[in-house]
Tab-separated table of C-alpha atoms in Angstrom:
chain	number	residue	atom	x	y	z
A	20	MET	CA	65.879	107.901	89.477
A	21	THR	CA	68.598	105.990	91.360
A	22	ASN	CA	71.359	104.522	89.219
A	23	VAL	CA	73.365	101.631	90.630
A	24	PHE	CA	77.140	101.533	90.144
A	25	ALA	CA	79.957	99.229	91.183
A	26	TYR	CA	83.661	99.832	91.486
A	27	ILE	CA	86.281	97.082	91.201
A	28	ARG	CA	90.008	97.451	91.670
A	29	VAL	CA	92.792	94.902	91.341
A	30	SER	CA	96.377	95.866	92.077
A	31	SER	CA	97.979	94.720	88.832
A	32	ARG	CA	97.144	93.687	85.271
A	33	ASP	CA	97.689	89.995	85.964
A	34	GLN	CA	95.287	89.885	88.920
A	35	ASN	CA	91.750	88.662	88.347
A	36	GLU	CA	88.619	90.677	89.098
A	37	ASP	CA	86.259	87.637	88.968
A	38	ARG	CA	85.927	87.348	92.762
A	39	GLN	CA	84.663	90.930	92.986
A	40	LEU	CA	82.372	90.531	89.970
A	41	LEU	CA	80.859	87.409	91.537
A	42	ALA	CA	80.131	89.278	94.777
A	43	LEU	CA	78.256	91.950	92.785
A	44	LYS	CA	75.990	89.515	90.900
A	45	GLU	CA	73.135	89.586	93.399
A	46	PHE	CA	72.935	93.396	93.302
A	47	ALA	CA	71.940	93.608	89.618
A	48	VAL	CA	74.416	96.318	88.649
A	49	PRO	CA	74.159	97.093	84.914
A	50	MET	CA	77.367	96.077	83.090
A	51	GLN	CA	77.858	99.596	81.735
A	52	ASN	CA	77.921	100.868	85.340
A	53	ILE	CA	80.690	98.539	86.534
A	54	PHE	CA	84.019	100.353	86.524
A	55	ILE	CA	87.294	98.429	86.808
A	56	ASP	CA	90.799	99.723	87.464
A	57	LYS	CA	93.881	97.532	87.343
A	58	GLN	CA	96.350	99.516	89.380
A	59	SER	CA	97.604	100.298	92.861
A	60	GLY	CA	95.270	101.711	95.524
A	61	LYS	CA	97.832	104.192	96.829
A	62	ASP	CA	95.911	107.165	95.392
A	63	PHE	CA	92.786	107.966	93.377
A	64	GLU	CA	94.486	108.900	90.104
A	65	ARG	CA	92.686	106.046	88.355
A	66	PRO	CA	90.935	106.479	84.978
A	67	ALA	CA	87.907	104.206	85.527
A	68	TYR	CA	87.272	105.602	89.018
A	69	LYS	CA	87.375	109.183	87.711
A	70	ARG	CA	84.953	108.345	84.859
A	71	MET	CA	82.565	106.713	87.333
A	72	VAL	CA	82.576	109.673	89.752
A	73	LYS	CA	81.822	112.057	86.861
A	74	LYS	CA	78.859	109.907	85.827
A	75	MET	CA	77.295	109.574	89.296
A	76	LYS	CA	74.506	111.869	90.462
A	77	ARG	CA	72.791	112.568	93.779
A	78	ASP	CA	70.960	109.521	95.258
A	79	ASP	CA	72.885	107.062	93.070
A	80	LEU	CA	74.207	103.958	94.795
A	81	LEU	CA	77.769	102.596	94.665
A	82	TYR	CA	78.721	99.020	95.602
A	83	ILE	CA	82.277	97.975	96.429
A	84	LYS	CA	83.380	94.545	97.638
A	85	SER	CA	85.626	95.764	100.478
A	86	ILE	CA	87.041	99.070	101.674
A	87	ASP	CA	90.571	98.273	100.463
A	88	ARG	CA	89.213	97.981	96.879
A	89	LEU	CA	88.331	101.663	97.156
A	90	GLY	CA	91.895	102.468	98.228
A	91	ARG	CA	94.724	101.840	100.660
A	92	ASN	CA	95.583	105.343	101.780
A	93	TYR	CA	93.907	106.227	105.106
A	94	GLU	CA	93.369	109.942	104.443
A	95	GLU	CA	92.489	109.479	100.762
A	96	ILE	CA	89.770	106.891	101.510
A	97	GLN	CA	88.138	109.175	104.072
A	98	ASN	CA	88.380	112.131	101.718
A	99	GLN	CA	86.792	110.223	98.807
A	100	TRP	CA	84.049	108.866	101.092
A	101	ARG	CA	83.243	112.448	102.164
A	102	ILE	CA	83.260	113.731	98.544
A	103	LEU	CA	80.934	110.949	97.361
A	104	THR	CA	78.492	110.883	100.278
A	105	LYS	CA	78.455	114.535	101.381
A	106	GLU	CA	79.287	116.567	98.271
A	107	LYS	CA	77.817	114.367	95.520
A	108	GLY	CA	75.052	112.867	97.696
A	109	VAL	CA	75.841	109.301	96.567
A	110	ASP	CA	75.207	106.300	98.814
A	111	ILE	CA	77.967	103.721	99.276
A	112	CYS	CA	77.538	100.091	100.294
A	113	VAL	CA	80.616	98.044	101.237
A	114	ILE	CA	79.500	94.434	100.677
A	115	ASP	CA	81.940	92.815	103.130
A	116	MET	CA	81.091	95.304	105.894
A	117	PRO	CA	77.329	95.939	106.329
A	118	LEU	CA	78.036	98.691	108.879
A	119	LEU	CA	79.538	100.670	106.010
A	120	ASP	CA	76.289	101.269	104.172
A	121	SER	CA	75.498	104.972	104.047
A	122	ARG	CA	71.786	104.231	103.369
A	123	ARG	CA	71.382	102.892	106.899
A	124	GLY	CA	71.105	105.070	109.947
A	125	LYS	CA	71.261	108.511	108.369
A	126	ASP	CA	70.591	109.968	111.796
A	127	LEU	CA	73.404	111.310	113.981
A	128	VAL	CA	74.163	107.974	115.711
A	129	GLY	CA	74.198	106.046	112.407
A	130	THR	CA	76.517	108.590	110.783
A	131	PHE	CA	78.766	108.591	113.853
A	132	LEU	CA	79.024	104.772	113.864
A	133	SER	CA	79.678	104.686	110.127
A	134	ASP	CA	82.438	107.300	110.478
A	135	ILE	CA	84.138	105.333	113.275
A	136	VAL	CA	84.023	102.054	111.324
A	137	LEU	CA	85.336	103.821	108.210
A	138	GLN	CA	88.235	105.338	110.158
A	139	VAL	CA	89.178	101.977	111.686
A	140	LEU	CA	88.978	100.101	108.371
A	141	SER	CA	90.845	102.840	106.479
A	142	PHE	CA	93.582	102.646	109.092
A	143	VAL	CA	93.698	98.836	108.798
A	144	ALA	CA	93.925	99.064	104.983
A	145	GLU	CA	96.807	101.539	105.096
A	146	ASN	CA	98.542	99.635	107.883
A	147	GLU	CA	98.389	96.454	105.783
A	148	ARG	CA	99.905	98.358	102.864
A	149	THR	CA	102.767	99.527	105.089
A	150	ASN	CA	103.273	95.979	106.401
A	151	ILE	CA	103.377	94.562	102.848
A	152	ARG	CA	106.083	97.077	101.894
A	153	GLN	CA	108.066	96.230	105.030
A	154	ARG	CA	107.765	92.479	104.410
A	155	GLN	CA	108.921	92.975	100.813
A	156	ALA	CA	111.936	95.014	101.943
A	157	GLU	CA	112.809	92.421	104.605
A	158	GLY	CA	112.428	89.577	102.068
A	159	ILE	CA	114.699	91.325	99.562
A	160	ALA	CA	117.306	92.059	102.269
A	161	ALA	CA	117.245	88.409	103.434
A	162	ALA	CA	117.562	87.142	99.853
A	163	LYS	CA	120.512	89.471	99.159
A	164	GLU	CA	122.147	88.230	102.373
A	165	LYS	CA	121.903	84.694	100.949
A	166	GLY	CA	123.499	85.833	97.711
A	167	VAL	CA	120.344	85.925	95.555
A	168	LYS	CA	120.875	88.229	92.587
A	169	PHE	CA	118.027	90.474	91.459
A	170	GLY	CA	117.400	91.724	87.956
A	171	ARG	CA	118.255	90.133	84.656
A	172	PRO	CA	121.430	88.041	84.546
A	173	ALA	CA	124.374	89.805	82.878
A	174	LEU	CA	124.882	88.890	79.242
A	175	PRO	CA	128.152	87.069	78.493
A	176	TYR	CA	131.095	89.015	77.065
A	177	PRO	CA	131.118	88.928	73.239
A	178	ASP	CA	133.918	86.869	71.642
A	179	ASN	CA	135.812	89.976	70.563
A	180	PHE	CA	135.503	91.764	73.911
A	181	GLN	CA	139.051	91.239	75.220
A	182	LYS	CA	140.676	92.499	71.991
A	183	ILE	CA	138.316	95.513	71.761
A	184	TYR	CA	138.832	96.259	75.456
A	185	CYS	CA	142.652	96.239	74.985
A	186	ASP	CA	142.401	98.502	71.910
A	187	TRP	CA	140.231	100.915	73.884
A	188	ARG	CA	142.553	100.909	76.914
A	189	GLU	CA	145.533	101.529	74.613
A	190	LYS	CA	143.557	104.464	73.124
A	191	LYS	CA	143.567	102.952	69.648
A	192	ILE	CA	139.779	103.401	69.509
A	193	THR	CA	137.260	105.598	71.341
A	194	LEU	CA	134.770	104.349	73.921
A	195	ARG	CA	131.949	104.768	71.394
A	196	GLN	CA	133.843	102.780	68.746
A	197	ALA	CA	134.589	100.028	71.275
A	198	ALA	CA	130.909	99.809	72.274
A	199	GLU	CA	129.787	99.696	68.632
A	200	ALA	CA	132.368	96.986	67.825
A	201	CYS	CA	130.894	94.875	70.644
A	202	GLY	CA	127.317	95.637	69.553
A	203	MET	CA	126.249	97.264	72.834
A	204	PRO	CA	125.405	100.711	74.251
A	205	VAL	CA	128.299	102.827	75.573
A	206	GLY	CA	127.156	102.494	79.202
A	207	THR	CA	126.912	98.699	78.931
A	208	PHE	CA	130.391	98.422	77.416
A	209	TYR	CA	131.853	100.673	80.108
A	210	GLY	CA	130.158	98.662	82.896
A	211	LYS	CA	131.446	95.387	81.432
A	212	ALA	CA	134.930	96.877	81.070
A	213	LYS	CA	134.927	97.819	84.773
A	214	ARG	CA	133.788	94.310	85.773
A	215	PHE	CA	136.387	92.802	83.449
A	216	GLU	CA	139.119	94.862	85.160
A	217	GLU	CA	137.924	93.860	88.651
A	218	SER	CA	137.833	90.162	87.787
A	219	ASN	CA	141.317	90.209	86.272
C-alpha cells in the first residue's frame, strides 16, 4: 500500500510554513505524514527529515513544494534524490516543477530528462545560496564603510569605573577584584579598561 508523505522546510524558526502547507492541501497528505524542519538547507542533518526517511517504504510517495525546500547544496540534493528514488524505491513529486515527478516517464528518456532537470535546479538552488551569502557580505561591508556598528551597543561605564580602574593600574587591587567591584566579567572589565585608555 502506498503511503503519501510531504516534507516542508523553512530556513529559520520565525519563518512561516503556511505557504507550503497550502500547496499540499490538494494532495490529501495525512497530517501525521507531514514532516517540518525549521533550519538551514545547507545539509541533511535535520531531525524531521531523518524521521521521515526512516518511516518511508518502497512505492511510497513524497511531495515537496520546490526543490530548494529539499535542500540548497547541489551534491547533497542529488545524493538524497538518488537514495530516496533508487535505494528506497520512493517516488518524489516536486509540486512547482512537474518535470520532477519520478512517477512519470520511468523509461530511459524520462529518467534522463528528470536527471537533467534535477541537476539544473540543484545548481540553481546552490548558486542562489552562494549569491545570498555574497550579498550579505557585501551589505555588511557597505554598512561598516558607512560607520554602522554591528552587535549590541556597549554598556556605559559604571559610576565607580574610573576609581576602580586607577586602583587596578596602581596595583592596589587585582584584575579579578576590579572586575568584581564593577560587577562585570574579567574580560569585559579588561576590554573597557583598554577602550578607556585609548579614549583618554
